[in-house]
Every structure is written in structure tokens, then in C-alpha cells.
Amino acid sequence: MAFALNKLRVPIIQAPMAGGPNTPAQVAAVANAGGLGSFGFAYSSPQHISDDLSAAKRLTSGPLNANFFVFHEVPTPSIELQHQAIAALKRLPCAQDLRMVCPEPPYFPDLNAMLEPVWLHKPAVLTFHFGLPKPEVLERARILGIAVGISATCLAEGQAIEQAGADFVIAQGIEAGGHRGTFEPDILDDDLPTLDLVKQLSGALKIPVVAAGGIMTGGDIARARAAGATAAQLGTAFLVCDESGATPAHKHFLLTKPTRGTIFTHAFSGRRAQGLRNEFIDAMQGQPHLPFPLQNTLTGPLRKIAVQHNDGEHQSLWAGRAYAQARPMSTQRLMELLEQEYLQSSAVRENP
Ligand SMILES: Cc1cc2nc3c(=O)[nH]c(=O)nc-3n(C[C@H](O)[C@H](O)[C@H](O)COP(=O)(O)O)c2cc1C
């Protein structure tokens, strides 16, 4: 029997966040507090995935989630586009000394190889972003008793997820930080707010729905549950916790720039993603870029140097729209607070 979301003692999923924020210490702290702790393994090597899952399992016997992107084949961009995308980046003073060439194929990691440690460690949950994994992946997870969840940004995607046999759907509203989970990179997105999408999906589907996007407090979780969600997935709320592996500049900007606002951009990775507005995003507005994930590889050295120099203006600061409500504290304390607020809000809803 696969793990069931309604068995979580607290209906909270700490969002998978590829690129460093999900440390084993944070993932385990969430699982120990009754939630589901997640790793964003999209860009990780099989060894790294195995090490992180082992490390978390030493710290908790609670449920864990391993998350991956479903990468889509991309044709090699024309030489003209390659030149334009590189020239746009080279106009930035901090990129002038960097060697920039269009990445060579293979453009993305081998999902089968990345899933090998998952089949060995058997986390309770496996989730995917950007579309449906191959049927054999879903079948193997089913045989091993691993529940599978897939992100949806609209009803058509939710229906495809249910038909594919997934165990739950993650309703990613427009408030959500990070990449839109749309199946096709440039499909017209409905841009629905989280609660509207949750209502739409939970009304139409039989599988459980997880609410993701702009959920920062236990009151928000109670509202998501009232809209039809079985659980809530929170990303930005966990970024500022002590155990989060978000870069110092990322945490600093989240906590000190409450009016800066978030914006969608393709400029860091080639896919539409929401983060704190910064100089890089402003400078790249309307500029040509390579398709995902080639643009991500292309901007890698620039982002790495920005992290090394603690430069928040030239690294991706993915964040949800409600980031100004983020509360810095230990992960355990945040989980306690969220649970307490959730129980209070639920009680008020039931006995107004
Ligand atoms: C820094 C960051 C990285 C993210 N990386 C991933 C990822 O690797 N896989 C994924 O499925 N979702 C990813 N997301 C999206 C989250 O799963 C979730 O939809 C989002 O955080 C919810 O919105 P919130 O940030 O307002 O809580 C990321 C979000 C953030 C903020």
C-alpha cells in the first residue's frame, strides 16, 4: 500500500526546492514534526541523491519525498539564437570575463539513473514537476509502495495526472515561487490563484489535491483545506529557516526587501519561474534566451560567481508572492507554529 497523504499527522509538505535549500537537517525536521520532508533533486547526481536520502534517514523515520523534473527533448538552438543569448548575458559587467558557450548535448540529466537511488531507499513519496514521467516509472513506484504526486497548473494537466494513475496532484497556483510546473514550457498558463485551482481540481478529480503557492501560515493551510486540499506544500516559508540551505543573499533579500516584489522571468533557466526581482532580471527583460534547461546551464557560471560574492542581484532568488510573511526561526519551531495556527483556524472555522 502506497503512503497516503491523509496519514500525515500535520497536513504540511515542505516543498522540494532544487539547487540547495533542502538540507537533510531541514527535511528530517519537517518529517519529525509530522509533515512530509522533501528533497528537490532535479539537478543532483545519483551519488548526491543517495547521500542526502541516507543522511535524512539517519535523522528521521518520518516520511520523505524525492522530487524530480521531467525534462523534455529540446532541439539544438540556431547559431543566431545562441549568439544573441550569449551577447545579452555578456552585456552584464559581471559576465564580461566569463567564458560562455552554448551547452553541448545531452542537455539534461538521465532521469533513470537519478531514480536508481530512489528505488533503493524507497522514500514514502516521489513527485514530479513539468509533466508526466514514463508509465514504467509510475508502475515501479506502485510496486514498491511509493506514492507519486505530480504538479498541475490547470484542470487539463490535473486530469492527465489522474488518468496516468498518480496518487495525488499538486495544484500550483500563480502565487508559487520557483518554476511553473506547466507540462509544456510555453503553453498558455491559466495563472489561477492557488485556492481557485484547488477548488477546480478537487471538484473534478478523485485523487487528493495538494495546495501550493503563497501559503505562509497555519491560517492559510486551514483555508486551503477548506477549499478542498488534503495538504499544503510550502516552499518560501521554509527558505528562511535556520536549517535551510538557501544562500545567505537569498535569505537576506527575503527578510529585508519586503516591498521589492516578485516577478516571472525566463532569463535564468529558459523556463518561466517566479522570484524576487533583481538587477539581473531587470537587465534581461525582453532579451533572447536559450530554451530550458540550456539557459540554466549557460547562466550557471554567472550564478555561481554571484553566490560566491554574496551578490543577490545576479543569482536566482526564487520566491512566492507572499514572501514578506516569511518568519526566520528553526524548522521545528516553524512546524510547531504552523500546526498551532492551523488547529486554531480550523477550530474557528468549525465553531464560528
Ligand atoms: C527556491 C524554490 C525552488 C523550487 N524548486 C522546485 C523544484 O525543484 N521542484 C518542484 O516541484 N517545485 C519547486 N519549487 C516550487 C515549489 O514546489 C512550490 O510550488 C512553491 O514553493 C509553493 O509556493 P510558495 O513558495 O509560495 O510556498 C520551488 C520553489 C522555490 C521557492
CSV table of C-alpha atoms in Angstrom, one decimal, residues 49-320:
chain,number,residue,atom,x,y,z
A,49,ILE,CA,20.7,11.8,-4.1
A,50,SER,CA,21.8,8.6,-2.3
A,51,ASP,CA,23.8,10.6,0.3
A,52,ASP,CA,21.0,13.0,1.0
A,53,LEU,CA,18.4,10.3,1.4
A,54,SER,CA,20.8,8.3,3.7
A,55,ALA,CA,21.5,11.4,5.8
A,56,ALA,CA,17.8,12.2,6.2
A,57,LYS,CA,17.0,8.6,7.1
A,58,ARG,CA,19.6,8.8,9.9
A,59,LEU,CA,17.8,11.8,11.4
A,60,THR,CA,14.2,10.7,11.0
A,61,SER,CA,11.9,7.7,10.5
A,62,GLY,CA,9.2,10.0,9.2
A,63,PRO,CA,8.0,10.3,5.5
A,64,LEU,CA,10.4,11.7,2.9
A,65,ASN,CA,9.7,12.9,-0.7
A,66,ALA,CA,12.2,12.8,-3.6
A,67,ASN,CA,11.3,15.3,-6.4
A,68,PHE,CA,12.5,15.4,-10.0
A,69,PHE,CA,11.9,17.4,-13.1
A,70,VAL,CA,10.5,15.7,-16.2
A,71,PHE,CA,12.9,17.1,-18.8
A,72,HIS,CA,11.6,17.5,-22.4
A,73,GLU,CA,13.8,16.9,-25.5
A,74,VAL,CA,14.9,20.3,-27.0
A,75,PRO,CA,16.3,20.8,-30.5
A,76,THR,CA,19.7,22.5,-30.6
A,77,PRO,CA,19.1,26.2,-30.9
A,78,SER,CA,20.1,28.0,-34.1
A,79,ILE,CA,23.5,29.6,-34.2
A,80,GLU,CA,21.9,33.0,-34.4
A,81,LEU,CA,19.9,32.4,-31.2
A,82,GLN,CA,23.0,31.1,-29.4
A,83,HIS,CA,24.9,34.3,-30.3
A,84,GLN,CA,22.0,36.5,-29.3
A,85,ALA,CA,21.5,34.8,-25.9
A,86,ILE,CA,25.2,34.9,-25.1
A,87,ALA,CA,25.6,38.5,-26.2
A,88,ALA,CA,22.7,39.5,-24.0
A,89,LEU,CA,24.4,38.0,-21.0
A,90,LYS,CA,27.8,39.4,-21.9
A,91,ARG,CA,26.4,42.9,-21.7
A,92,LEU,CA,26.3,42.5,-17.9
A,93,PRO,CA,29.5,43.8,-16.4
A,94,CYS,CA,29.8,40.8,-14.1
A,95,ALA,CA,29.6,38.4,-17.1
A,96,GLN,CA,32.2,40.0,-19.3
A,97,ASP,CA,35.2,37.8,-18.2
A,98,LEU,CA,33.2,34.6,-18.2
A,99,ARG,CA,33.7,32.0,-20.9
A,100,MET,CA,30.2,31.4,-22.4
A,101,VAL,CA,29.4,28.8,-25.0
A,102,CYS,CA,26.1,27.1,-25.9
A,103,PRO,CA,25.9,23.8,-23.9
A,104,GLU,CA,26.5,20.5,-25.8
A,105,PRO,CA,24.0,17.6,-25.6
A,106,PRO,CA,23.0,15.8,-23.5
A,107,TYR,CA,21.2,18.9,-22.3
A,108,PHE,CA,19.7,17.3,-19.2
A,109,PRO,CA,20.5,14.5,-16.7
A,110,ASP,CA,19.4,10.9,-17.1
A,111,LEU,CA,16.2,10.5,-15.1
A,112,ASN,CA,16.5,6.7,-15.0
A,113,ALA,CA,20.0,7.0,-13.4
A,114,MET,CA,18.7,9.5,-10.9
A,115,LEU,CA,15.9,7.3,-9.9
A,116,GLU,CA,18.1,4.3,-9.1
A,117,PRO,CA,18.9,5.6,-5.5
A,118,VAL,CA,15.2,6.3,-5.1
A,119,TRP,CA,14.3,2.6,-5.8
A,120,LEU,CA,16.9,1.6,-3.3
A,121,HIS,CA,16.0,4.0,-0.5
A,122,LYS,CA,12.2,3.8,-1.1
A,123,PRO,CA,11.1,7.2,0.2
A,124,ALA,CA,7.4,7.3,1.0
A,125,VAL,CA,6.7,9.8,-1.8
A,126,LEU,CA,8.1,10.6,-5.3
A,127,THR,CA,7.0,13.8,-7.0
A,128,PHE,CA,7.5,15.3,-10.5
A,129,HIS,CA,7.4,18.8,-11.9
A,130,PHE,CA,6.9,19.7,-15.7
A,131,GLY,CA,4.8,16.8,-16.7
A,132,LEU,CA,4.2,13.0,-16.5
A,133,PRO,CA,7.1,10.6,-16.0
A,134,LYS,CA,7.1,7.4,-18.2
A,135,PRO,CA,4.4,4.8,-17.3
A,136,GLU,CA,7.2,2.3,-16.2
A,137,VAL,CA,8.3,4.8,-13.5
A,138,LEU,CA,4.8,5.1,-12.1
A,139,GLU,CA,4.5,1.3,-12.3
A,140,ARG,CA,7.8,0.7,-10.4
A,141,ALA,CA,6.7,3.2,-7.7
A,142,ARG,CA,3.4,1.4,-7.4
A,143,ILE,CA,5.1,-2.0,-6.9
A,144,LEU,CA,7.4,-0.5,-4.3
A,145,GLY,CA,4.6,1.2,-2.4
A,146,ILE,CA,5.9,4.7,-3.2
A,147,ALA,CA,3.1,7.3,-3.6
A,148,VAL,CA,3.5,9.5,-6.7
A,149,GLY,CA,2.5,13.2,-6.9
A,150,ILE,CA,2.7,15.4,-10.0
A,151,SER,CA,2.3,19.2,-10.3
A,152,ALA,CA,-0.6,20.7,-12.2
A,153,THR,CA,-1.2,24.4,-13.1
A,154,CYS,CA,-4.6,23.8,-14.8
A,155,LEU,CA,-7.5,21.4,-15.0
A,156,ALA,CA,-6.3,19.6,-18.2
A,157,GLU,CA,-3.0,18.8,-16.5
A,158,GLY,CA,-4.8,17.6,-13.4
A,159,GLN,CA,-6.9,15.3,-15.5
A,160,ALA,CA,-3.9,13.9,-17.3
A,161,ILE,CA,-2.2,13.2,-13.9
A,162,GLU,CA,-5.2,11.3,-12.6
A,163,GLN,CA,-5.5,9.3,-15.8
A,164,ALA,CA,-1.9,8.4,-15.7
A,165,GLY,CA,-2.5,6.7,-12.3
A,166,ALA,CA,-0.7,9.1,-10.0
A,167,ASP,CA,-1.7,9.1,-6.3
A,168,PHE,CA,-2.1,12.9,-5.9
A,169,VAL,CA,-1.9,16.2,-7.7
A,170,ILE,CA,-0.1,19.3,-6.6
A,171,ALA,CA,-2.1,22.3,-7.5
A,172,GLN,CA,0.5,25.0,-8.2
A,173,GLY,CA,-1.2,28.4,-8.0
A,174,ILE,CA,0.2,31.6,-9.5
A,175,GLU,CA,1.5,32.8,-6.1
A,176,ALA,CA,4.0,30.0,-6.0
A,177,GLY,CA,7.8,30.6,-6.0
A,178,GLY,CA,10.1,28.8,-8.5
A,179,HIS,CA,9.3,27.3,-11.9
A,180,ARG,CA,5.7,26.9,-13.1
A,181,GLY,CA,5.1,23.2,-13.3
A,182,THR,CA,3.3,23.5,-16.7
A,183,PHE,CA,3.7,20.4,-18.9
A,184,GLU,CA,4.8,22.4,-21.9
A,185,PRO,CA,7.3,25.2,-21.4
A,186,ASP,CA,5.4,27.9,-23.3
A,187,ILE,CA,1.9,26.7,-23.1
A,188,LEU,CA,-0.7,29.4,-22.2
A,189,ASP,CA,-0.9,29.1,-18.4
A,190,ASP,CA,-4.2,29.8,-16.7
A,191,ASP,CA,-2.3,31.7,-14.0
A,192,LEU,CA,-5.0,30.7,-11.5
A,193,PRO,CA,-4.6,31.7,-7.8
A,194,THR,CA,-3.9,28.7,-5.6
A,195,LEU,CA,-7.3,28.4,-3.9
A,196,ASP,CA,-9.2,28.7,-7.2
A,197,LEU,CA,-7.1,26.0,-8.7
A,198,VAL,CA,-7.5,23.8,-5.6
A,199,LYS,CA,-11.3,24.2,-5.8
A,200,GLN,CA,-11.3,23.4,-9.5
A,201,LEU,CA,-9.1,20.3,-9.2
A,202,SER,CA,-10.7,18.9,-6.1
A,203,GLY,CA,-14.2,19.4,-7.6
A,204,ALA,CA,-13.2,17.5,-10.8
A,205,LEU,CA,-10.8,14.8,-9.6
A,206,LYS,CA,-11.0,11.8,-7.3
A,207,ILE,CA,-7.3,11.8,-6.2
A,208,PRO,CA,-6.2,14.1,-3.4
A,209,VAL,CA,-5.1,17.6,-4.2
A,210,VAL,CA,-2.2,19.4,-2.5
A,211,ALA,CA,-2.3,23.3,-2.4
A,212,ALA,CA,1.0,25.0,-3.4
A,213,GLY,CA,1.6,28.8,-3.7
A,214,GLY,CA,1.5,31.7,-1.2
A,215,ILE,CA,0.8,29.5,1.9
A,216,MET,CA,2.8,31.0,4.8
A,217,THR,CA,0.7,30.5,8.0
A,218,GLY,CA,-1.5,27.8,9.6
A,219,GLY,CA,-4.5,30.0,8.8
A,220,ASP,CA,-3.5,29.7,5.1
A,221,ILE,CA,-3.3,25.9,5.5
A,222,ALA,CA,-6.8,25.8,7.0
A,223,ARG,CA,-8.2,27.9,4.1
A,224,ALA,CA,-6.5,25.5,1.6
A,225,ARG,CA,-8.1,22.6,3.4
A,226,ALA,CA,-11.5,24.3,3.4
A,227,ALA,CA,-11.1,24.8,-0.4
A,228,GLY,CA,-10.6,21.0,-0.9
A,229,ALA,CA,-6.9,20.4,-0.4
A,230,THR,CA,-5.7,17.3,1.6
A,231,ALA,CA,-2.4,19.0,2.4
A,232,ALA,CA,-0.5,22.2,1.7
A,233,GLN,CA,3.0,22.5,0.2
A,234,LEU,CA,5.0,25.4,1.5
A,235,GLY,CA,8.3,26.5,-0.1
A,236,THR,CA,9.1,30.1,0.6
A,237,ALA,CA,8.1,29.8,4.3
A,238,PHE,CA,10.8,27.2,4.8
A,239,LEU,CA,13.6,29.1,2.9
A,240,VAL,CA,14.4,31.4,5.8
A,241,CYS,CA,14.6,28.7,8.5
A,242,ASP,CA,17.9,28.1,10.2
A,243,GLU,CA,18.4,24.7,8.6
A,244,SER,CA,17.5,25.9,5.1
A,245,GLY,CA,20.4,25.7,2.6
A,246,ALA,CA,19.2,28.9,0.7
A,247,THR,CA,22.2,31.2,0.1
A,248,PRO,CA,22.8,34.0,2.6
A,249,ALA,CA,21.9,36.6,0.0
A,250,HIS,CA,18.6,34.8,-0.8
A,251,LYS,CA,17.7,34.7,2.9
A,252,HIS,CA,18.8,38.3,3.4
A,253,PHE,CA,16.8,39.6,0.5
A,254,LEU,CA,13.7,37.7,1.5
A,255,LEU,CA,13.8,39.2,5.0
A,256,THR,CA,14.9,42.7,4.3
A,257,LYS,CA,13.2,43.7,1.0
A,258,PRO,CA,9.5,43.3,1.7
A,259,THR,CA,8.5,45.8,-1.0
A,260,ARG,CA,10.8,44.6,-3.8
A,261,GLY,CA,8.1,42.2,-5.1
A,262,THR,CA,8.4,39.1,-7.2
A,263,ILE,CA,8.4,38.8,-11.0
A,264,PHE,CA,8.3,36.0,-13.6
A,265,THR,CA,11.4,35.6,-15.7
A,266,HIS,CA,12.8,33.1,-18.3
A,267,ALA,CA,16.2,34.7,-18.1
A,268,PHE,CA,17.9,32.4,-15.5
A,269,SER,CA,16.8,29.0,-16.8
A,270,GLY,CA,14.8,29.4,-20.0
A,271,ARG,CA,11.5,28.4,-18.3
A,272,ARG,CA,9.0,30.7,-16.6
A,273,ALA,CA,9.8,31.0,-12.9
A,274,GLN,CA,8.9,33.4,-10.1
A,275,GLY,CA,11.5,35.0,-7.9
A,276,LEU,CA,12.4,38.3,-6.2
A,277,ARG,CA,13.0,41.0,-8.7
A,278,ASN,CA,16.7,41.9,-9.0
A,279,GLU,CA,19.1,43.7,-11.4
A,280,PHE,CA,19.8,40.6,-13.5
A,281,ILE,CA,16.0,40.1,-14.2
A,282,ASP,CA,15.6,43.8,-15.0
A,283,ALA,CA,18.6,43.9,-17.3
A,284,MET,CA,17.4,40.7,-19.2
A,285,GLN,CA,13.8,41.8,-19.7
A,286,GLY,CA,12.8,41.1,-23.3
A,287,GLN,CA,16.3,39.7,-24.2
A,288,PRO,CA,16.7,36.5,-26.2
A,289,HIS,CA,17.4,33.3,-24.2
A,290,LEU,CA,18.0,29.7,-24.8
A,291,PRO,CA,15.3,27.1,-24.1
A,292,PHE,CA,15.2,25.3,-20.7
A,293,PRO,CA,17.5,23.8,-19.4
A,294,LEU,CA,20.2,25.2,-21.8
A,295,GLN,CA,19.8,28.7,-20.5
A,296,ASN,CA,20.2,27.3,-16.9
A,297,THR,CA,23.5,25.7,-17.9
A,298,LEU,CA,24.5,28.9,-19.7
A,299,THR,CA,23.9,31.1,-16.7
A,300,GLY,CA,25.4,28.6,-14.3
A,301,PRO,CA,28.9,30.2,-14.0
A,302,LEU,CA,27.3,33.7,-13.6
A,303,ARG,CA,25.1,32.5,-10.8
A,304,LYS,CA,27.9,30.6,-9.1
A,305,ILE,CA,30.1,33.7,-9.0
A,306,ALA,CA,27.2,35.8,-7.7
A,307,VAL,CA,26.7,33.2,-4.8
A,308,GLN,CA,30.5,33.3,-4.1
A,309,HIS,CA,30.4,37.1,-3.9
A,310,ASN,CA,27.2,37.1,-1.9
A,311,ASP,CA,25.7,39.2,-4.7
A,312,GLY,CA,21.9,38.9,-4.5
A,313,GLU,CA,21.4,41.0,-7.7
A,314,HIS,CA,22.7,38.3,-10.1
A,315,GLN,CA,21.6,35.0,-8.6
A,316,SER,CA,18.1,33.4,-8.8
A,317,LEU,CA,16.1,34.3,-5.7
A,318,TRP,CA,13.1,32.1,-6.4
A,319,ALA,CA,10.3,33.1,-4.0
A,320,GLY,CA,6.5,33.1,-3.8
